[in-house]
Amino acid sequence: MSAASRAPQRSTTRTRSRRAALLTAGAAAAALTLSACGSGGTSGGGGDTNFIMGQDGIATVKKGERAEAPDLSGKTIAGKQLDVASYKGKVVVLNVWGSWCAPCRAEAPNFEKVYQDLKGKGVQFVGINTRDTSVNNALAFEKQQGVTYPSLYDPTGKLMLRFKKGTLNPQAIPSTLVLDRDGKIAARSLAALSEDKLRSMITPVLAEK
């Protein structure tokens, strides 16, 4: 075979190799997108917050070593005024979400189910909707997913940045925090949650006296 005839074959082989590499990279990116909409991993951004990471990816803090949740007040996506501090005395589940986030859509039915089960037992759910440029998108999401608990509207992430360094990674969406009855952060997850994992976050805090 002549050198001239081998050249097109080498070119074709290189093209196929490049395409295969691009497909592999695309698949990896898609997998990351499905696991979390925002970067964040397991780190909360540094700082000594006394979190102990469990094998299930849920971090907890012992009673007496917990940080206070910051001021979380403002308008909900429905246009009503809400202050999370008004729920002191209850266990509060905070869920950071966006209508554009596929894992948020996957976990939303789990949150609504657990909310309906526990709202009569001293548990309040509150969403923090972020990076949605219009409340209409957020409202459509809640209607589609059947979510009935309120969500603060935080399009630019200002509320998330109020958390002490290490308490919550503002790049991790979805993420969930459980506040104890004193308004202190007892548990944290920086990934989408199944119904069982969500219950496992809440149950120990709810059992505290």
XYZ file of C-alpha atoms in Angstrom:
209
model
C 0.000 0.000 0.000
C 1.361 3.436 -0.915
C 2.020 6.207 1.596
C -0.609 8.299 -0.174
C -3.300 5.651 0.415
C -2.282 5.162 4.085
C -2.615 8.887 4.885
C -6.446 9.055 4.529
C -6.748 5.945 6.733
C -4.639 7.537 9.473
C -6.738 10.697 9.234
C -9.964 8.682 9.532
C -8.587 6.796 12.567
C -7.634 10.054 14.283
C -11.109 11.501 13.614
C -12.782 8.424 15.111
C -10.515 8.602 18.166
C -11.390 12.261 18.697
C -15.111 11.497 18.373
C -14.845 8.636 20.886
C -13.014 10.891 23.348
C -15.649 13.606 22.974
C -18.460 11.095 23.520
C -16.756 9.770 26.645
C -16.281 13.292 28.008
C -19.897 14.122 27.211
C -21.131 11.045 29.068
C -19.030 11.957 32.106
C -20.390 15.509 32.098
C -23.951 14.199 31.853
C -23.364 11.910 34.832
C -22.115 14.839 36.897
C -25.106 16.926 35.896
C -27.471 14.189 37.049
C -25.722 13.820 40.392
C -25.774 17.534 41.223
C -26.682 20.744 39.437
C -23.929 22.764 41.074
C -20.412 21.911 42.111
C -19.728 21.365 45.757
C -18.711 17.791 46.491
C -18.576 17.001 50.193
C -16.783 20.124 51.364
C -18.680 22.976 52.921
C -16.149 25.601 51.967
C -13.756 25.201 54.900
C -14.015 26.432 58.448
C -14.435 24.503 61.722
C -18.132 23.691 61.892
C -17.896 20.376 63.824
C -19.561 18.377 61.057
C -19.009 14.623 61.125
C -19.451 13.050 57.681
C -21.334 9.756 57.625
C -20.840 6.987 55.082
C -24.191 7.962 53.542
C -22.847 11.425 52.659
C -24.888 13.119 55.387
C -22.935 15.313 57.802
C -24.174 15.798 61.368
C -23.235 17.945 64.349
C -23.575 16.928 67.998
C -25.991 18.887 70.129
C -24.085 21.642 71.922
C -21.610 22.075 69.057
C -24.004 23.431 66.426
C -23.880 26.767 64.622
C -26.839 29.119 64.493
C -28.611 29.415 61.174
C -28.333 32.945 59.745
C -31.195 35.360 59.183
C -33.336 33.708 56.531
C -36.164 36.077 55.830
C -37.708 37.674 52.784
C -40.365 37.103 50.190
C -41.465 33.689 49.059
C -41.965 32.808 45.418
C -45.669 33.349 46.109
C -44.933 36.946 47.193
C -45.558 36.448 50.928
C -43.221 37.476 53.734
C -41.458 34.625 55.563
C -38.948 34.463 58.414
C -37.502 31.024 59.185
C -36.788 32.190 62.762
C -40.534 32.193 63.391
C -40.423 28.381 63.271
C -38.175 28.076 66.346
C -39.545 25.293 68.513
C -39.961 23.131 65.412
C -37.470 21.040 63.467
C -36.935 22.886 60.173
C -35.858 21.246 56.914
C -34.262 23.713 54.482
C -33.951 22.601 50.867
C -32.017 24.657 48.296
C -33.378 24.088 44.789
C -33.875 25.508 41.312
C -36.481 24.747 38.666
C -33.643 24.241 36.136
C -32.051 21.477 38.230
C -32.774 17.843 37.241
C -31.804 16.301 40.631
C -34.096 18.862 42.297
C -36.979 17.524 40.212
C -36.024 13.961 41.171
C -36.030 14.627 44.918
C -39.040 16.992 45.116
C -41.688 14.219 45.455
C -39.671 12.701 48.323
C -39.657 16.015 50.172
C -43.377 16.590 49.739
C -44.196 13.056 50.928
C -42.049 13.360 54.053
C -43.424 16.850 54.711
C -46.987 15.569 54.633
C -46.029 12.746 57.010
C -44.234 14.938 59.546
C -45.838 18.394 59.462
C -48.216 17.383 62.259
C -45.273 16.226 64.398
C -43.434 19.514 64.737
C -41.515 19.557 61.455
C -41.610 22.472 59.002
C -40.161 22.382 55.486
C -38.914 25.558 53.777
C -37.394 25.771 50.322
C -34.798 28.280 49.152
C -35.272 28.783 45.435
C -32.117 30.082 43.778
C -30.830 31.092 40.327
C -34.320 31.222 38.842
C -34.589 34.540 37.020
C -38.389 34.471 37.230
C -40.711 33.357 40.004
C -42.969 31.994 37.270
C -40.500 29.171 36.606
C -40.316 28.390 40.312
C -44.100 28.472 40.719
C -44.539 26.187 37.699
C -42.023 23.761 39.238
C -43.925 23.646 42.536
C -47.230 23.116 40.774
C -45.831 20.343 38.583
C -44.153 18.593 41.542
C -47.067 19.119 43.933
C -44.924 20.990 46.484
C -47.071 22.693 49.119
C -44.542 24.079 51.636
C -43.212 27.652 51.148
C -39.972 28.615 49.407
C -37.995 31.814 49.859
C -37.041 33.448 46.564
C -33.256 33.909 46.369
C -32.373 34.360 42.679
C -28.849 35.706 43.285
C -27.914 33.446 46.212
C -27.753 36.223 48.832
C -29.452 34.122 51.508
C -27.087 31.211 50.899
C -24.069 33.492 51.344
C -25.279 34.436 54.830
C -24.325 31.002 56.136
C -21.032 30.840 58.018
C -18.105 29.511 56.014
C -18.191 25.737 56.068
C -21.881 25.508 56.982
C -23.289 25.391 53.472
C -21.580 25.344 50.088
C -23.537 27.870 47.981
C -22.455 26.049 44.809
C -24.110 22.757 45.822
C -27.620 22.573 44.400
C -29.645 20.768 45.576
C -28.592 20.780 49.198
C -30.482 20.273 52.445
C -30.049 21.388 56.039
C -31.934 20.267 59.136
C -32.273 22.852 61.913
C -33.001 21.739 65.465
C -35.707 23.288 67.630
C -33.301 26.050 68.671
C -32.650 27.096 65.080
C -29.184 25.521 64.947
C -27.806 23.439 62.083
C -27.897 19.755 63.046
C -27.429 17.981 59.696
C -26.409 18.723 56.117
C -26.473 17.044 52.715
C -24.896 18.504 49.576
C -26.616 16.117 47.167
C -30.099 15.030 46.112
C -31.836 12.851 48.700
C -33.950 9.723 48.537
C -36.948 9.495 50.855
C -35.051 7.147 53.192
C -32.003 9.421 53.438
C -34.170 12.458 54.089
C -35.971 10.647 56.898
C -32.640 9.509 58.348
C -31.555 13.171 58.550
C -34.708 14.299 60.314
C -35.505 11.441 62.695
C -32.575 11.866 65.163
C -33.157 15.623 65.423
C -36.890 15.159 65.915
C -36.189 12.644 68.707
C -34.127 15.175 70.684
C -35.630 16.546 73.856
